[in-house]
């Protein structure tokens, strides 16, 4: 449930509500909006007595939340959440583009790609230092050495760094280098990892599991938010279907649907969402037209020799051309890039 405070309530009144919520065995999240403050109560409140809070000073009303997820729901917070990606807010008017190689391969590779995507207008650099690979004998990433190259690329270009964390024991290490911690599709329901990410200060880019429903996706975000970290970006990266001309099927209707049911920003990954570089530009434009708050795109100067996901990586020139085209689409839907 959510306790909606009257406009102009005092801090003392809010503190009193918080005290009562805790007494009921629930946890609180105080959300200060531009017009009023609401106190979201999390925990199992099915058998709690709402009436106890309804008559308290400063309280306007107490509303039950129908969605299974609470913190991620628009019922709790109607204003859009802005997530800070290295100083750039994602979730507002600007469509933020995160671009870079699938994997960090070596120092020169990352620096060269970082310079190119920065020049083309990206706001953040992606690149995996820890790679979740289907085959245990495939390239697994450069680990900390890769994180160092990403940090060097940030220092040179000013791009924020978005990189994947695969397990709880990597959270502190990756958090020291990254501006945003990426949770991969295969880890979307690694609930212990999600909870741990809720207890650290860096924003999280949460990728949708390849067989997860929208509700499961939002419940995964809820795991992070319930622990206090509300800086979550949802990332649609395509799902497994019977269709096989693409690596994954990219369901873009999820973008307006997420905006309807949640206040969290949503970013689209047309690289994994199609698995074919010749389809990426069209899906980038479509994602922007559908209202995506950002894109995450794999880029390599030599896709044929990329260690991972070369078949779906744009060349740096293709990326620059996509950015020019997407900018025009963004303007047509009252956004900027
Ligand atoms: C990636 O971003 O390179 C990646 C491994 O993505 P996903 O988790 O969506 O497969
Ligand atoms: Mn990849």
XYZ file of C-alpha atoms in Angstrom, residues 7-334:
328
model
C 0.362 18.781 0.268
C 2.514 20.721 2.725
C 2.921 18.020 5.380
C 5.661 18.506 7.941
C 8.696 16.272 8.331
C 7.414 15.345 11.781
C 4.146 14.014 10.305
C 6.074 11.979 7.739
C 8.370 10.590 10.443
C 5.331 9.552 12.459
C 3.851 7.654 9.498
C 7.208 5.932 8.969
C 7.241 4.932 12.617
C 3.758 3.393 12.353
C 4.627 1.576 9.133
C 7.645 -0.014 10.830
C 5.517 -0.918 13.811
C 3.255 -2.829 11.410
C 6.250 -4.930 10.358
C 6.614 -3.257 6.963
C 9.448 -1.269 5.422
C 8.997 2.238 4.047
C 10.289 4.172 1.083
C 9.623 7.867 1.277
C 9.188 9.344 -2.188
C 9.270 13.126 -2.242
C 7.430 14.356 -5.342
C 7.087 17.889 -6.635
C 3.561 18.232 -5.252
C 3.338 15.800 -2.391
C 5.175 13.105 -0.526
C 4.106 9.479 -0.549
C 5.252 6.705 1.739
C 5.381 3.379 -0.077
C 5.095 0.438 2.306
C 6.855 -2.725 1.233
C 6.508 -6.191 2.654
C 3.550 -8.499 2.875
C 0.699 -6.139 3.756
C -2.213 -8.461 2.938
C -3.314 -8.758 6.555
C -2.316 -5.281 7.725
C -4.903 -2.807 8.850
C -4.896 0.167 6.511
C -7.431 2.031 8.616
C -4.765 2.568 11.272
C -2.911 4.897 8.939
C -5.911 6.578 7.355
C -6.717 8.790 10.336
C -3.163 9.881 11.116
C -2.326 13.610 10.908
C -1.092 14.721 7.505
C -2.355 11.607 5.712
C -4.689 12.224 2.783
C -5.436 8.598 1.870
C -4.050 5.092 1.918
C -4.172 3.250 -1.390
C -3.679 -0.469 -1.931
C -1.302 -1.243 -4.800
C -2.758 -3.754 -7.197
C 0.392 -4.573 -9.144
C 2.574 -7.391 -7.775
C 5.558 -5.041 -7.996
C 5.286 -1.925 -5.867
C 8.369 0.295 -6.038
C 8.580 -0.185 -9.805
C 4.903 0.629 -10.294
C 3.378 3.827 -11.592
C 0.695 3.432 -8.946
C 3.347 4.269 -6.346
C 5.157 6.944 -8.332
C 3.591 8.617 -11.321
C 6.556 10.860 -12.158
C 9.126 9.290 -14.472
C 12.369 8.213 -12.825
C 15.551 9.732 -14.181
C 18.576 7.479 -13.904
C 21.937 9.168 -13.788
C 24.322 7.634 -16.311
C 27.633 9.359 -15.603
C 25.914 12.742 -15.286
C 23.427 12.246 -18.147
C 19.833 11.629 -17.032
C 18.140 8.702 -18.794
C 14.341 8.749 -18.735
C 13.790 12.364 -19.698
C 13.587 14.100 -23.070
C 16.979 12.939 -24.218
C 17.334 9.498 -25.761
C 20.665 8.261 -24.387
C 22.717 5.907 -26.506
C 25.076 3.361 -24.955
C 27.442 1.853 -27.501
C 30.586 -0.216 -27.684
C 31.887 -3.699 -28.289
C 30.215 -6.832 -26.998
C 33.451 -7.697 -25.160
C 36.474 -5.730 -24.124
C 39.189 -7.472 -26.168
C 42.251 -5.307 -25.630
C 43.242 -1.742 -24.785
C 43.515 -0.434 -28.359
C 40.180 -1.978 -29.338
C 38.243 -0.293 -26.528
C 39.901 3.090 -26.938
C 39.363 3.132 -30.682
C 35.684 2.168 -30.412
C 35.107 4.587 -27.523
C 36.474 7.523 -29.554
C 34.274 6.600 -32.523
C 31.018 6.208 -30.594
C 31.678 9.385 -28.618
C 32.206 11.274 -31.862
C 28.895 9.886 -33.175
C 26.988 11.091 -30.096
C 26.844 8.183 -27.623
C 26.589 9.078 -23.925
C 28.017 5.846 -22.558
C 30.417 3.087 -23.506
C 29.406 -0.553 -23.191
C 31.735 -3.552 -23.169
C 31.803 -6.770 -21.199
C 34.819 -7.622 -19.052
C 32.960 -10.600 -17.586
C 31.098 -12.473 -20.312
C 28.277 -14.975 -19.818
C 29.068 -17.486 -22.576
C 26.982 -20.507 -23.525
C 30.160 -22.478 -24.166
C 32.673 -22.759 -21.310
C 35.553 -22.926 -23.816
C 34.628 -19.608 -25.474
C 36.319 -16.308 -24.580
C 35.201 -15.409 -21.045
C 36.365 -11.781 -20.918
C 39.433 -9.965 -19.589
C 38.010 -9.468 -16.062
C 39.736 -6.664 -14.115
C 42.158 -5.887 -16.923
C 39.115 -5.170 -19.106
C 37.611 -2.912 -16.456
C 40.847 -0.909 -16.401
C 40.669 -0.328 -20.154
C 37.056 0.816 -19.825
C 38.049 3.272 -17.092
C 40.856 4.563 -19.280
C 38.413 5.070 -22.163
C 36.093 7.010 -19.820
C 38.979 9.217 -18.656
C 39.867 10.031 -22.258
C 36.388 10.456 -23.780
C 34.134 11.392 -20.863
C 31.779 8.514 -21.738
C 30.127 6.736 -18.811
C 30.945 3.037 -18.486
C 28.232 0.343 -18.583
C 29.520 -3.171 -17.942
C 28.174 -6.511 -16.805
C 28.392 -8.021 -13.369
C 27.714 -11.765 -13.289
C 27.888 -12.694 -9.637
C 27.722 -11.326 -6.119
C 31.465 -11.638 -5.604
C 32.080 -9.352 -8.612
C 29.823 -6.529 -7.404
C 32.449 -4.549 -5.436
C 35.082 -4.919 -8.132
C 32.817 -3.955 -11.038
C 31.293 -1.169 -8.930
C 34.736 0.420 -8.502
C 35.097 0.873 -12.274
C 31.597 1.110 -13.752
C 29.096 3.968 -13.775
C 26.246 1.523 -14.417
C 26.211 -2.190 -13.563
C 24.600 -4.381 -16.210
C 22.691 -7.517 -15.246
C 22.584 -9.899 -18.191
C 19.496 -11.663 -19.497
C 20.705 -14.962 -18.028
C 20.874 -13.401 -14.576
C 17.551 -11.553 -14.560
C 16.194 -13.976 -11.997
C 19.371 -14.373 -9.966
C 17.544 -12.965 -6.962
C 20.527 -12.957 -4.616
C 22.528 -10.910 -7.106
C 19.621 -8.500 -7.597
C 19.250 -7.980 -3.850
C 22.975 -7.329 -3.496
C 22.787 -4.751 -6.290
C 20.008 -3.066 -4.364
C 22.450 -2.436 -1.538
C 25.151 -0.657 -3.531
C 25.027 2.885 -4.891
C 25.560 2.481 -8.659
C 22.641 2.459 -11.128
C 21.688 -0.906 -12.623
C 20.830 -1.734 -16.237
C 18.603 -4.794 -15.946
C 18.224 -6.870 -19.095
C 15.060 -8.825 -19.650
C 15.435 -12.576 -19.366
C 14.892 -14.299 -22.688
C 11.823 -16.147 -21.422
C 10.613 -13.664 -18.813
C 7.182 -12.061 -18.890
C 6.803 -8.322 -18.356
C 5.602 -8.952 -14.812
C 8.619 -11.145 -14.013
C 10.855 -8.436 -15.491
C 9.331 -5.777 -13.243
C 9.488 -8.080 -10.221
C 13.210 -8.509 -10.897
C 13.557 -4.701 -10.829
C 11.568 -4.756 -7.605
C 14.219 -6.966 -5.965
C 16.792 -4.236 -6.577
C 14.506 -1.381 -5.563
C 13.167 -3.072 -2.422
C 16.725 -2.934 -1.027
C 16.925 0.805 -1.544
C 18.467 1.293 -4.991
C 15.825 2.965 -7.139
C 18.226 3.771 -9.999
C 17.150 0.979 -12.344
C 17.028 1.065 -16.144
C 15.028 -1.704 -17.821
C 16.511 -3.125 -21.007
C 14.514 -5.028 -23.610
C 16.950 -7.283 -25.484
C 14.617 -9.673 -27.252
C 13.026 -12.953 -26.250
C 13.180 -16.536 -27.493
C 10.339 -17.476 -29.798
C 9.784 -20.093 -32.507
C 11.023 -17.576 -35.070
C 14.485 -18.361 -36.387
C 15.405 -15.731 -38.979
C 16.525 -13.624 -36.007
C 18.574 -14.565 -32.933
C 15.830 -13.175 -30.673
C 12.459 -11.560 -31.316
C 12.387 -7.890 -30.299
C 8.945 -7.026 -28.885
C 8.835 -3.251 -29.092
C 5.288 -2.942 -27.774
C 6.856 -3.473 -24.363
C 8.230 0.079 -24.494
C 4.894 1.934 -24.295
C 3.546 -0.808 -22.014
C 6.398 -0.296 -19.525
C 5.757 3.426 -19.644
C 2.119 2.735 -18.838
C 2.725 0.519 -15.827
C 6.096 1.719 -14.509
C 8.019 4.954 -13.986
C 11.372 3.339 -14.803
C 13.230 4.245 -17.992
C 13.458 1.629 -20.736
C 16.349 1.108 -23.103
C 16.249 -1.170 -26.163
C 19.067 -3.448 -27.345
C 18.518 -4.119 -31.067
C 21.876 -5.929 -31.338
C 20.897 -8.902 -29.187
C 17.274 -8.218 -30.137
C 17.915 -9.241 -33.747
C 21.354 -10.870 -33.799
C 21.935 -9.543 -37.315
C 23.830 -6.340 -37.977
C 21.766 -5.523 -41.085
C 18.599 -5.369 -38.929
C 19.991 -3.206 -36.153
C 19.523 0.267 -37.634
C 15.842 -0.287 -38.504
C 15.131 -1.568 -34.996
C 17.008 1.362 -33.418
C 14.765 3.779 -35.305
C 11.650 1.795 -34.444
C 12.631 1.720 -30.758
C 13.054 5.489 -30.678
C 9.709 5.916 -32.459
C 8.094 3.620 -29.858
C 9.322 5.887 -27.063
C 12.503 4.179 -25.848
C 14.495 6.277 -23.384
C 17.731 4.917 -24.762
C 19.453 2.369 -26.971
C 22.296 -0.028 -26.267
C 24.156 -1.043 -29.406
C 27.141 -3.266 -30.150
C 29.777 -1.558 -32.283
C 33.144 -2.779 -33.564
C 35.543 -1.355 -36.167
C 36.157 -4.895 -37.450
C 33.045 -7.003 -36.719
C 34.375 -9.960 -38.717
C 37.223 -10.371 -36.268
C 35.340 -9.510 -33.074
C 35.855 -12.129 -30.356
C 32.127 -12.131 -29.534
C 28.898 -11.159 -31.303
C 30.565 -9.769 -34.433
C 27.609 -10.877 -36.603
C 25.336 -8.413 -34.804
C 27.823 -5.562 -34.335
C 27.573 -2.386 -36.375
C 30.732 -0.956 -37.857
C 31.668 2.457 -36.493
C 30.498 3.999 -39.799
C 27.139 2.187 -39.658
C 26.730 3.364 -36.079
C 27.366 6.986 -37.027
C 24.818 6.710 -39.862
C 22.265 5.154 -37.503
C 22.768 8.005 -35.034
C 22.078 10.590 -37.714
C 18.888 8.798 -38.777
C 17.704 8.139 -35.213
C 18.152 11.815 -34.358
C 15.586 12.687 -36.992
C 13.149 10.105 -35.620
C 13.735 11.421 -32.091
C 12.833 14.935 -33.207
C 9.682 13.640 -34.895
C 8.497 12.181 -31.574
C 9.489 15.251 -29.516
